[in-house]
PDB file of C-alpha atoms in Angstrom:
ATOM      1  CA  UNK A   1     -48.398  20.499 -16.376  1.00 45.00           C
ATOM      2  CA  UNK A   2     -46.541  23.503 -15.384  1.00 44.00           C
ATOM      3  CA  UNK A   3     -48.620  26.594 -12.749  1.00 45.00           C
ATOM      4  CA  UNK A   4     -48.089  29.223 -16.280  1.00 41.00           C
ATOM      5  CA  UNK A   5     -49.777  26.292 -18.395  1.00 44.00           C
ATOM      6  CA  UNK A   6     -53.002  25.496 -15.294  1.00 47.00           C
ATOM      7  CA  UNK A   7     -53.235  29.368 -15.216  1.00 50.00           C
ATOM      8  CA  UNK A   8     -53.896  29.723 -18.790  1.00 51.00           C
ATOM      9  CA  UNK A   9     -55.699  26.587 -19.548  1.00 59.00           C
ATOM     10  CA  UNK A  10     -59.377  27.933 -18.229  1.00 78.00           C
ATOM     11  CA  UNK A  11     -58.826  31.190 -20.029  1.00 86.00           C
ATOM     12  CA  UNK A  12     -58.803  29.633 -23.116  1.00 86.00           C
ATOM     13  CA  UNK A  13     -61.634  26.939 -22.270  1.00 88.00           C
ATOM     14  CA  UNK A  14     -63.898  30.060 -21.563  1.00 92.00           C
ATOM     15  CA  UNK A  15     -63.097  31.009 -24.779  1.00 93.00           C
ATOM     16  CA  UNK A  16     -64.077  27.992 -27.002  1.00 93.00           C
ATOM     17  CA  UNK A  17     -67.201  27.808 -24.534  1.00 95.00           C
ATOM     18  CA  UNK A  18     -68.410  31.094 -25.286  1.00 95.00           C
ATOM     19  CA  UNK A  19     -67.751  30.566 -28.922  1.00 95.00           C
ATOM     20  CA  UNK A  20     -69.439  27.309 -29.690  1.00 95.00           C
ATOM     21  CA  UNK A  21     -72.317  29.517 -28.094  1.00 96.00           C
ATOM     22  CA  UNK A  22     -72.436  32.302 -30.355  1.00 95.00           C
ATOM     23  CA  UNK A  23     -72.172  29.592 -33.507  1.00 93.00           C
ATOM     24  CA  UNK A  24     -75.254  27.591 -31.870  1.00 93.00           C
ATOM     25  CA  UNK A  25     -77.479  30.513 -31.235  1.00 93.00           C
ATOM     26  CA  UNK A  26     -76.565  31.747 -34.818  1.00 88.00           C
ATOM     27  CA  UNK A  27     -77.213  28.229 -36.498  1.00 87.00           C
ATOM     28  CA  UNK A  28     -80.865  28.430 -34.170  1.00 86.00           C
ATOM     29  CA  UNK A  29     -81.589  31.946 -35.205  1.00 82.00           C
ATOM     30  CA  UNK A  30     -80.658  31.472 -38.769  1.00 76.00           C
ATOM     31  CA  UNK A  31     -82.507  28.158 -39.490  1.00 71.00           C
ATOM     32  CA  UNK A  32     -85.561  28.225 -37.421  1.00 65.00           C
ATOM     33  CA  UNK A  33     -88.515  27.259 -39.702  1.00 53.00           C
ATOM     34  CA  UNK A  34     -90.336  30.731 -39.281  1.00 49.00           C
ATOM     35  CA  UNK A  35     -93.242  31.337 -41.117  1.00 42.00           C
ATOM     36  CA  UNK A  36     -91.610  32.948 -43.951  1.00 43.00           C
ATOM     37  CA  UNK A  37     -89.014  30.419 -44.531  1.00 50.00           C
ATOM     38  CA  UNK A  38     -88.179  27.093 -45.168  1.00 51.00           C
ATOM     39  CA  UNK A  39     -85.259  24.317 -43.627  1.00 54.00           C
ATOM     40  CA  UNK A  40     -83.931  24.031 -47.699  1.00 59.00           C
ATOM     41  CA  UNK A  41     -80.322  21.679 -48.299  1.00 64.00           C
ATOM     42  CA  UNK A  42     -78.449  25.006 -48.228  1.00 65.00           C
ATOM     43  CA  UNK A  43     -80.010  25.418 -44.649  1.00 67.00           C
ATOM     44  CA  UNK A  44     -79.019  21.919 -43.820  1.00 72.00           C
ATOM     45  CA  UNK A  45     -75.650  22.466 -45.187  1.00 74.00           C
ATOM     46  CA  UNK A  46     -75.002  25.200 -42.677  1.00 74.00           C
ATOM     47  CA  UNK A  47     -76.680  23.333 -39.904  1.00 79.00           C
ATOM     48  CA  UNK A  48     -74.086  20.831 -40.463  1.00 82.00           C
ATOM     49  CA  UNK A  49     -71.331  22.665 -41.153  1.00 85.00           C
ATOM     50  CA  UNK A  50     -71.556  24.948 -38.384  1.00 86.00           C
ATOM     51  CA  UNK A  51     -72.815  23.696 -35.511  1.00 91.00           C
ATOM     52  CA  UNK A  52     -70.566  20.137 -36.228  1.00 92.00           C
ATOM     53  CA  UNK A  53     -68.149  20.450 -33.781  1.00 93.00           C
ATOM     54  CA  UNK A  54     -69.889  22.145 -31.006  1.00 95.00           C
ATOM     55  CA  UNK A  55     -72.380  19.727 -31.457  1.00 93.00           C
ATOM     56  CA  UNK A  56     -70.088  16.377 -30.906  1.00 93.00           C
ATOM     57  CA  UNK A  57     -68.279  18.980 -27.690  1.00 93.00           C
ATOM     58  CA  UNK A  58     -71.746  19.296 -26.323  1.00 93.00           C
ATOM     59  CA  UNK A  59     -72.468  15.413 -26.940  1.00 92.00           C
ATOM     60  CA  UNK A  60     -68.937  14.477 -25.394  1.00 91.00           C
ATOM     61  CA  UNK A  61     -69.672  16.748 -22.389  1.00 90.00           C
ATOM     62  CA  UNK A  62     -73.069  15.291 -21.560  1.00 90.00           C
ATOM     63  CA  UNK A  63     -72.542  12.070 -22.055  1.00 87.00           C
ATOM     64  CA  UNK A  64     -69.010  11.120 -21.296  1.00 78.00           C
ATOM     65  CA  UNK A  65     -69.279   8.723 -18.396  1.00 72.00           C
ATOM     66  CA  UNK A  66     -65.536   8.601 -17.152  1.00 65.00           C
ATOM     67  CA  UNK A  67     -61.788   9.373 -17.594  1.00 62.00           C
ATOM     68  CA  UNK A  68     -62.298  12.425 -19.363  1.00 66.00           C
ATOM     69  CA  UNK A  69     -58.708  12.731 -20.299  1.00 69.00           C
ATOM     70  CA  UNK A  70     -59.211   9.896 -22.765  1.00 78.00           C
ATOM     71  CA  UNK A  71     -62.626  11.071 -24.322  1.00 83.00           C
ATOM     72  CA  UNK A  72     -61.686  14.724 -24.992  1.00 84.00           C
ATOM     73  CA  UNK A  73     -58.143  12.993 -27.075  1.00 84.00           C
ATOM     74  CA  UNK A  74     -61.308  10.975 -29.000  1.00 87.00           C
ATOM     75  CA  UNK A  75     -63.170  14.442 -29.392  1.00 90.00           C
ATOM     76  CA  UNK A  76     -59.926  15.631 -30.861  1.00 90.00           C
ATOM     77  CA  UNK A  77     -59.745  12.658 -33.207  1.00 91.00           C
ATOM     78  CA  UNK A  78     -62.960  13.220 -34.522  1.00 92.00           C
ATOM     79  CA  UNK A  79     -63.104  16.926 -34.739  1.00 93.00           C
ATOM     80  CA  UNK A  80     -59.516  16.685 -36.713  1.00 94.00           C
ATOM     81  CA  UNK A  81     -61.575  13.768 -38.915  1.00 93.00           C
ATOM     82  CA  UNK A  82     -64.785  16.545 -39.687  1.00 91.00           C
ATOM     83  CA  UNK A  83     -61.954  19.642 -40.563  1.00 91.00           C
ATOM     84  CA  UNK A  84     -60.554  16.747 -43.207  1.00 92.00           C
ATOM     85  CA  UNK A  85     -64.015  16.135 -44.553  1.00 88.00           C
ATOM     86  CA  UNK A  86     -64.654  20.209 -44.170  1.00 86.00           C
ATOM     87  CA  UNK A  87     -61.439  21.271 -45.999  1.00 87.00           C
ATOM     88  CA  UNK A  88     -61.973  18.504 -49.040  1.00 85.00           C
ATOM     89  CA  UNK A  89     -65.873  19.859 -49.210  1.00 79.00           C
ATOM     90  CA  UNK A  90     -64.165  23.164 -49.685  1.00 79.00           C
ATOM     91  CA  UNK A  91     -61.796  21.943 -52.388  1.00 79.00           C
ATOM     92  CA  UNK A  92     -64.094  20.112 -54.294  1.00 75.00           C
ATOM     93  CA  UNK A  93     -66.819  23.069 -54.292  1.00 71.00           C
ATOM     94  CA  UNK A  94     -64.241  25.797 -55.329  1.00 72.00           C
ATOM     95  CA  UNK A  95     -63.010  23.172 -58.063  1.00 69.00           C
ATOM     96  CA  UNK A  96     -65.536  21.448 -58.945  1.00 59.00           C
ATOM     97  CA  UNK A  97     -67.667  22.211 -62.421  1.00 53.00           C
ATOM     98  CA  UNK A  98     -70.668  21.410 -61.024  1.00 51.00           C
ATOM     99  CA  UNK A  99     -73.165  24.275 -62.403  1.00 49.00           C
ATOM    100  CA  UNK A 100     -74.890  24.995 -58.583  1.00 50.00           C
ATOM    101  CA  UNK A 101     -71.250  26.092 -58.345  1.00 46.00           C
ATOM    102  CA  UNK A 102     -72.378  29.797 -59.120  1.00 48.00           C
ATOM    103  CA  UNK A 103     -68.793  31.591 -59.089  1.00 45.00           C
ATOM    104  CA  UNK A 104     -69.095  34.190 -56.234  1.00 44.00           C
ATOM    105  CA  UNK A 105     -66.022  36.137 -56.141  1.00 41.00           C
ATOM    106  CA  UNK A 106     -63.747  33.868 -57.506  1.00 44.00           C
ATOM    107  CA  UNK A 107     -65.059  31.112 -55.005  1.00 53.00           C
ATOM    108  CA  UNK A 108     -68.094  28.365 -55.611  1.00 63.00           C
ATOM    109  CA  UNK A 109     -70.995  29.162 -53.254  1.00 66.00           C
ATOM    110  CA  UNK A 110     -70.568  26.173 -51.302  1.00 71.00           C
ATOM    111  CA  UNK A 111     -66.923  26.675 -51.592  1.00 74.00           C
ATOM    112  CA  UNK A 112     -67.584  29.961 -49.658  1.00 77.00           C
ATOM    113  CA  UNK A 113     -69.432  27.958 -47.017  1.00 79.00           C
ATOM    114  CA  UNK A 114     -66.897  25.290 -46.773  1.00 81.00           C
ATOM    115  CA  UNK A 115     -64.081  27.851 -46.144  1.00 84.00           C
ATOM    116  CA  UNK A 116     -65.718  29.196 -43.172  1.00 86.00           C
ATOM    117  CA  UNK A 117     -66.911  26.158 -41.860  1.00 88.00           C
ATOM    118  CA  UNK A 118     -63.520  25.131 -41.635  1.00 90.00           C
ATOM    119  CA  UNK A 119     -62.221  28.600 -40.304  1.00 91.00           C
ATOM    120  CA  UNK A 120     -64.791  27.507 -37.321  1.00 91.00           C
ATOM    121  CA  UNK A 121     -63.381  23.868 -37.201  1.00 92.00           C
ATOM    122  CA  UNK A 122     -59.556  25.083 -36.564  1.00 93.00           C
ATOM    123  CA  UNK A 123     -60.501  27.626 -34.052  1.00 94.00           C
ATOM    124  CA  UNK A 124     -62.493  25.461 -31.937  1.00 93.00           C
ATOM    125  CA  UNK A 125     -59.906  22.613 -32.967  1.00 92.00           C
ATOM    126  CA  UNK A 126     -57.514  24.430 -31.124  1.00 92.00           C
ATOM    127  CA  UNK A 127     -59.585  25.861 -27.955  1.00 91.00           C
ATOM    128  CA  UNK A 128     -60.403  21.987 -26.951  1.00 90.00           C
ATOM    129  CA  UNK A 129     -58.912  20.409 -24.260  1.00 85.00           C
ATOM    130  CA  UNK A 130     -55.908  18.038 -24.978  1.00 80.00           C
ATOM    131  CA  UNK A 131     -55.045  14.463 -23.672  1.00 71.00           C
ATOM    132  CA  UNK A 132     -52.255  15.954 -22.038  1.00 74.00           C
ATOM    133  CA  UNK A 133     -54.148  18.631 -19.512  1.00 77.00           C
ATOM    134  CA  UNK A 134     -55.285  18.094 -16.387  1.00 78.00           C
ATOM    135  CA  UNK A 135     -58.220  16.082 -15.897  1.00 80.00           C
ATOM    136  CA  UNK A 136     -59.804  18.234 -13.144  1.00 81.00           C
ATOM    137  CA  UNK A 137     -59.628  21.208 -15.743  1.00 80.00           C
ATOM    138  CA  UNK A 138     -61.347  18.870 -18.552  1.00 83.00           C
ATOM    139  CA  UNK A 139     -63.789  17.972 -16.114  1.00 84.00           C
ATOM    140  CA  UNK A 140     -64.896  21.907 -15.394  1.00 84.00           C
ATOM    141  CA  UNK A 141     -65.008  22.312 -18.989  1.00 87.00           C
ATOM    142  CA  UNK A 142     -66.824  19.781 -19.405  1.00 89.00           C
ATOM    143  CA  UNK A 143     -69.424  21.171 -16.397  1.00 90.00           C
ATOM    144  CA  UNK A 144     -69.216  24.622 -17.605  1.00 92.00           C
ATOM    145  CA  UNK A 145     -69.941  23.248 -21.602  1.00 94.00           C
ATOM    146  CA  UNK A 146     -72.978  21.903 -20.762  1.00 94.00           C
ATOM    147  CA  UNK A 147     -74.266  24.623 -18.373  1.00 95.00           C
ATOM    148  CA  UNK A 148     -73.459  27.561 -20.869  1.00 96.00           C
ATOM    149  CA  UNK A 149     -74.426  26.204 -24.006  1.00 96.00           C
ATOM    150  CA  UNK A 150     -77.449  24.557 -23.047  1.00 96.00           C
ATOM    151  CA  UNK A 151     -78.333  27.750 -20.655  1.00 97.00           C
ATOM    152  CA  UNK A 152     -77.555  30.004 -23.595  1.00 97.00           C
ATOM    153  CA  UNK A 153     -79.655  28.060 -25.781  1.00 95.00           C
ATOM    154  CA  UNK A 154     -82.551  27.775 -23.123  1.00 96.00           C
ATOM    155  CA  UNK A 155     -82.453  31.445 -22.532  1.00 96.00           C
ATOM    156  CA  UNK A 156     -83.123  32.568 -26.184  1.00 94.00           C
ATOM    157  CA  UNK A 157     -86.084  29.768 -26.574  1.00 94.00           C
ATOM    158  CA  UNK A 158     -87.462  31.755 -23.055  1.00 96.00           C
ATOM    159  CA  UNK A 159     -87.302  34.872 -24.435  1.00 94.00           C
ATOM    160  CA  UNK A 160     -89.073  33.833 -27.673  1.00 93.00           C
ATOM    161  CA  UNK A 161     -91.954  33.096 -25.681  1.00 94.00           C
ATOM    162  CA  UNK A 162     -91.934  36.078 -23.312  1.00 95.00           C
ATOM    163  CA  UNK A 163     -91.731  38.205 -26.833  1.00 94.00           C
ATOM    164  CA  UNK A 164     -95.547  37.212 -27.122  1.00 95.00           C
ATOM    165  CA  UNK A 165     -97.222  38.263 -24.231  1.00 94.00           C
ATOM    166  CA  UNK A 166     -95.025  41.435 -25.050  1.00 95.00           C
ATOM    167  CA  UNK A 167     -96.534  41.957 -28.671  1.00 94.00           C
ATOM    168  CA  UNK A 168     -99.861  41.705 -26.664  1.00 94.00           C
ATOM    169  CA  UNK A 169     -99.718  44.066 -24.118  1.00 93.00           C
ATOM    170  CA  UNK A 170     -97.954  46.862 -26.286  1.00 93.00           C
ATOM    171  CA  UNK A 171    -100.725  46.372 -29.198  1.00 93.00           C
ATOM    172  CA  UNK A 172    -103.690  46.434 -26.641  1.00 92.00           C
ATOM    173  CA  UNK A 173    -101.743  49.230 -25.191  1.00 91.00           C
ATOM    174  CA  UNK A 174    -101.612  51.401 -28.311  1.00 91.00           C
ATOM    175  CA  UNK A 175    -105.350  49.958 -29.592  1.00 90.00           C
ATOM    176  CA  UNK A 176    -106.928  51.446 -26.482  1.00 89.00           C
ATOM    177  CA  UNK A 177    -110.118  49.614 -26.991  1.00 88.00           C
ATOM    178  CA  UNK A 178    -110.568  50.395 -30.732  1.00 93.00           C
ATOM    179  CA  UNK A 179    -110.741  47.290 -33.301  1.00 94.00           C
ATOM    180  CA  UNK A 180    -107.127  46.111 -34.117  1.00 94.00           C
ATOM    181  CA  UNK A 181    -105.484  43.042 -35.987  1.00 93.00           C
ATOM    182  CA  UNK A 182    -101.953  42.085 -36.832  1.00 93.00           C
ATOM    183  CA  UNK A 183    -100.321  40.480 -39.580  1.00 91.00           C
ATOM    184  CA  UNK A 184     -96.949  39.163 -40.313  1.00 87.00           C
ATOM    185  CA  UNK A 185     -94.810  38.120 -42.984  1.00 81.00           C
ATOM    186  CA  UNK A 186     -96.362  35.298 -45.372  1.00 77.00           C
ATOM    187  CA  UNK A 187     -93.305  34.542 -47.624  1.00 65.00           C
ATOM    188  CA  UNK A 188     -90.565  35.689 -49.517  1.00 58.00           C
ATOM    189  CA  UNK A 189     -92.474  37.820 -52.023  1.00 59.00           C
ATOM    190  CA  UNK A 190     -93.256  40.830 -49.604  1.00 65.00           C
ATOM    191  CA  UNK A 191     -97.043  39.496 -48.474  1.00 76.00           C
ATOM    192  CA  UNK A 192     -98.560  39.527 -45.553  1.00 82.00           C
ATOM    193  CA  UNK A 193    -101.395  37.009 -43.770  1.00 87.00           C
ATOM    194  CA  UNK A 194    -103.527  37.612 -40.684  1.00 90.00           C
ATOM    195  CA  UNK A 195    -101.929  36.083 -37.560  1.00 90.00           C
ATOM    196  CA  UNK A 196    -103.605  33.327 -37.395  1.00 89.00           C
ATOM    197  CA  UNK A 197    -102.048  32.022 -33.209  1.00 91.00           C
ATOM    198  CA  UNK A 198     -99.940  33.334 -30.547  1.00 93.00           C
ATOM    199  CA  UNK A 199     -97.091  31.225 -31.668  1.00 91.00           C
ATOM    200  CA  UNK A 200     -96.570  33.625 -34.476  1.00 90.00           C
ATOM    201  CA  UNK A 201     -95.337  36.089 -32.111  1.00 93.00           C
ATOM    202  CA  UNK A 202     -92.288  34.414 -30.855  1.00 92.00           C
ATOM    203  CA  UNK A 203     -89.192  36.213 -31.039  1.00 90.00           C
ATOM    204  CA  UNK A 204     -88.285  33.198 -33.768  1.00 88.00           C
ATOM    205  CA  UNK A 205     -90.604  32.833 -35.427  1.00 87.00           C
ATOM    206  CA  UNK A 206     -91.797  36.165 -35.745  1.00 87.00           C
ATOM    207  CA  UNK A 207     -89.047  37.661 -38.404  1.00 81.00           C
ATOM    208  CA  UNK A 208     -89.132  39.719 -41.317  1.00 77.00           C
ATOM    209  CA  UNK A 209     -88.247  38.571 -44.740  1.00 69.00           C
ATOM    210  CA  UNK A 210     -86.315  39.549 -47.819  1.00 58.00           C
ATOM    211  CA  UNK A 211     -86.256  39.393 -51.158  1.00 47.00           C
ATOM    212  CA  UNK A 212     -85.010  40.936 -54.658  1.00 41.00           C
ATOM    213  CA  UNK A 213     -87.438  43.218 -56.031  1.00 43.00           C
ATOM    214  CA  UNK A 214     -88.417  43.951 -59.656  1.00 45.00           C
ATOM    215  CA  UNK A 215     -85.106  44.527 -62.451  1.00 42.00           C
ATOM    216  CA  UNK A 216     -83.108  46.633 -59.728  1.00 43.00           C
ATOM    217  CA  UNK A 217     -82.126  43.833 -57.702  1.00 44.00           C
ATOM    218  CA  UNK A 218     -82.219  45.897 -54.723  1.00 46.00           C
ATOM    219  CA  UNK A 219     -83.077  43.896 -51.578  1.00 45.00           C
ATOM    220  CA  UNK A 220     -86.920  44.679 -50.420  1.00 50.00           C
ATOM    221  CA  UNK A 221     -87.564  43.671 -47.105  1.00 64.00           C
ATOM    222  CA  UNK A 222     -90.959  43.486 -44.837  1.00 73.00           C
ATOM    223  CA  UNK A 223     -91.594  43.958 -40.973  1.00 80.00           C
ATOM    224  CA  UNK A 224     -91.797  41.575 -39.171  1.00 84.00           C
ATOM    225  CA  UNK A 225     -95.554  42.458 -38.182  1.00 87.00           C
ATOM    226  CA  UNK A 226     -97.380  44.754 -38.699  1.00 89.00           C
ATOM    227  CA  UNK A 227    -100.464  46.529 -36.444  1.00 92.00           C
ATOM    228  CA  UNK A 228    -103.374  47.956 -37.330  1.00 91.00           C
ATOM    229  CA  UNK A 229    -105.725  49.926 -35.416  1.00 92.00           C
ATOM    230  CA  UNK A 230    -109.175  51.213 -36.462  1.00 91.00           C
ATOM    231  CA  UNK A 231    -109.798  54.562 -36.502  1.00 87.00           C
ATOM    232  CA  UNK A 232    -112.695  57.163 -38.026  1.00 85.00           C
ATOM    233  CA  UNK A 233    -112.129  57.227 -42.001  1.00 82.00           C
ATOM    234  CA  UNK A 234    -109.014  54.545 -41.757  1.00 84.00           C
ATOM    235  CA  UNK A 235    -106.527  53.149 -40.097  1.00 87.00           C
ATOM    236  CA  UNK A 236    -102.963  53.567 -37.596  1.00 87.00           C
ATOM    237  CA  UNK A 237    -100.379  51.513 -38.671  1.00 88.00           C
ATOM    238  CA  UNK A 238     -97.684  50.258 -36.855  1.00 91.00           C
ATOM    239  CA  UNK A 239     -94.349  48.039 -37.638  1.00 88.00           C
ATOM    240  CA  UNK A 240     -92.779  46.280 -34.839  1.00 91.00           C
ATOM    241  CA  UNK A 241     -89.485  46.874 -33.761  1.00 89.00           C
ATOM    242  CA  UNK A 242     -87.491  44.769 -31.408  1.00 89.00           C
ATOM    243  CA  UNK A 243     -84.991  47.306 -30.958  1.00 87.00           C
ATOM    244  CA  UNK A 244     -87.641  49.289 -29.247  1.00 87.00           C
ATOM    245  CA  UNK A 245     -90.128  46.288 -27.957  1.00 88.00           C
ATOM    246  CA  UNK A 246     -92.876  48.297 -29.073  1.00 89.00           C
ATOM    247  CA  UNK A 247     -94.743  48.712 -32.050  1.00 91.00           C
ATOM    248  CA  UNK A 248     -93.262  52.430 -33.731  1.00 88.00           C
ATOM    249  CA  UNK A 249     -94.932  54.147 -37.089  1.00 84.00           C
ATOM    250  CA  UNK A 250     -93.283  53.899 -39.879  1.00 75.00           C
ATOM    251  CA  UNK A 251     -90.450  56.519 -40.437  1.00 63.00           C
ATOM    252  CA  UNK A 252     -91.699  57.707 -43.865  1.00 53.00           C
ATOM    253  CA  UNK A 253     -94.616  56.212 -46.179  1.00 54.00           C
ATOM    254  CA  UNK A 254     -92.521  54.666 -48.957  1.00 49.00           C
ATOM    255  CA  UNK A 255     -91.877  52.300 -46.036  1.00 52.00           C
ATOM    256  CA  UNK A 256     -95.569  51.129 -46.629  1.00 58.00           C
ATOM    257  CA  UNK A 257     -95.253  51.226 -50.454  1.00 54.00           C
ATOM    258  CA  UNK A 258     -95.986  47.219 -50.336  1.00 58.00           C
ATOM    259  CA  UNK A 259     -98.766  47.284 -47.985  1.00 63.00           C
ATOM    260  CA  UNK A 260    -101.663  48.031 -50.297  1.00 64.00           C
ATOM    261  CA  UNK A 261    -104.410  47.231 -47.371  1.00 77.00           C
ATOM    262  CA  UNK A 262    -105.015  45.608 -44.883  1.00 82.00           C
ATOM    263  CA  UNK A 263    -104.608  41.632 -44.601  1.00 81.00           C
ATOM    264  CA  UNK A 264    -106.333  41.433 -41.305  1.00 87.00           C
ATOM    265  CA  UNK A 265    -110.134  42.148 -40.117  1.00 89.00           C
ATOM    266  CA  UNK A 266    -109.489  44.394 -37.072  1.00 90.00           C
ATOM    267  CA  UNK A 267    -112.131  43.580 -34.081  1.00 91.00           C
ATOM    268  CA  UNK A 268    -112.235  44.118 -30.355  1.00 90.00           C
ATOM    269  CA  UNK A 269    -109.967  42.186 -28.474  1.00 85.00           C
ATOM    270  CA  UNK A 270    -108.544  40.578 -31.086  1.00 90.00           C
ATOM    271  CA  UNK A 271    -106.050  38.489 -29.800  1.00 89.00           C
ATOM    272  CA  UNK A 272    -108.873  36.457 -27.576  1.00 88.00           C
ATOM    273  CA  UNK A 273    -110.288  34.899 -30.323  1.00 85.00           C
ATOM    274  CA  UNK A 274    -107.066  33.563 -31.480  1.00 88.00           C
ATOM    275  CA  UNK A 275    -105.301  29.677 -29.935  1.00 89.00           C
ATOM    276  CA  UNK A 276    -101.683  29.500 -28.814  1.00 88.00           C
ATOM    277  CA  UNK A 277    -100.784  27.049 -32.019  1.00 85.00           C
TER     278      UNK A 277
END
């Protein structure tokens, strides 16, 4: 291998690395079973489709026990194998006359899936290491694989969990000893629920939801929680906003047109009488 071809080889490593990233902590963000949704087989499907190939790189990188030069050409094989299967998928969907083929633009729902699955596939396709390169650079990429994507992925579960001591101290902040409660999203028909533990506040799992509303189909959407602090003749009410990490009022009041009352009892240090599951 030429010095022009060693120089540029790491370059584009760093690139697939960071890439498979961003499609794993979008398949994570967009699937996680938060209380307002559900893991359903279009979920799966773009679990699947997505997160394929950086799931076999991550799999080949951890668990590769020698001559890397050899495994990555395997890798190759069978990420060439999954853009195959990916590209017929897409064929078939766009073709087929199955009716959950709902025509969207010209293109079958899944068809639309299956085309940028495989846009994915051939990018990362061509950003793996080859057979041919040096096996001290597919060893670093290997390293580096495994240390970015499973750091990157570590670091968003962390800050989930930090998220809740934050929704704590900023709703204790702004309850200042009056009786307070929070709810959060129930479903996909613009409810709420009381908060019934901690967990609920996790950056994940804590999430808004959305849904078509009335004849309009206009897209209605909720917070993702919602405080509410006692106060003489009624009540503050706040929306969360993770822009701002902080609970903000709402901007105008048809932004509270769906929330009728409250779905929460508010009480004195509320969140004490509620467990971390």
């Amino acid at each position: 291998m030429s010095t022009a071809e060693s120089q540029g080889l790491p370059v584009r490593l760093w690139f697939g690395i960071f890439l498979s990233t961003a499609v794993l902590l979008l398949v994570i963000w967009s699937i996680y079973p938060s209380g307002p949704r559900s893991v359903d087989k279009n979920s799966v499907i773009i679990l699947i489709g997505f997160s394929l190939v950086p799931l076999m790189t991550l799999a080949w990188a951890t668990f590769t026990p020698f001559s890397w030069r050899h495994q990555a050409n395997i890798l190759r094989r069978l990420v060439q194998a999954s853009v195959f299967l990916t590209a017929c998928f897409t064929l078939v969907s766009c073709l087929g006359p199955h009716p959950l083929l709902k025509p969207l633009t010209g293109m079958g729902y899944f068809g639309l899936l299956g085309a940028s699955f495989l846009l994915t596939s051939l990018v990362l396709l061509a950003l793996l290491p080859r057979d041919s390169e040096d096996e001290r650079e597919i060893s670093k990429y290997r390293w580096r694989y495994i240390f970015v994507v499973c750091g990157a992925m570590a670091a968003l579960f962390v800050w989930s969990y930090v998220n809740i001591g934050i929704v704590v101290m900023q709703a204790e902040k702004l309850s200042s000893g009056r009786p307070y409660c929070l709810q959060v999203t129930a479903d996909n028909f613009i409810r709420y629920k009381p908060l019934t533990s901690l967990h609920e506040l996790s950056g994940l799992d804590m999430q808004s939801s959305e849904t078509y509303h009335g004849g309009s189909g206009s897209l209605v959407s909720t917070f993702h929680s919602i405080l509410i602090v006692e106060k003489e003749g009624g009540f503050d009410w706040y929306n969360w906003s993770y822009r701002q990490q902080g609970f903000t009022l709402p901007k105008t009041e048809s932004h509270m047109r769906h929330v009728q009352r409250p779905a929460c009892t508010p009480r004195v240090d509320y969140f004490r009488s509620l467990s971390f599951w």
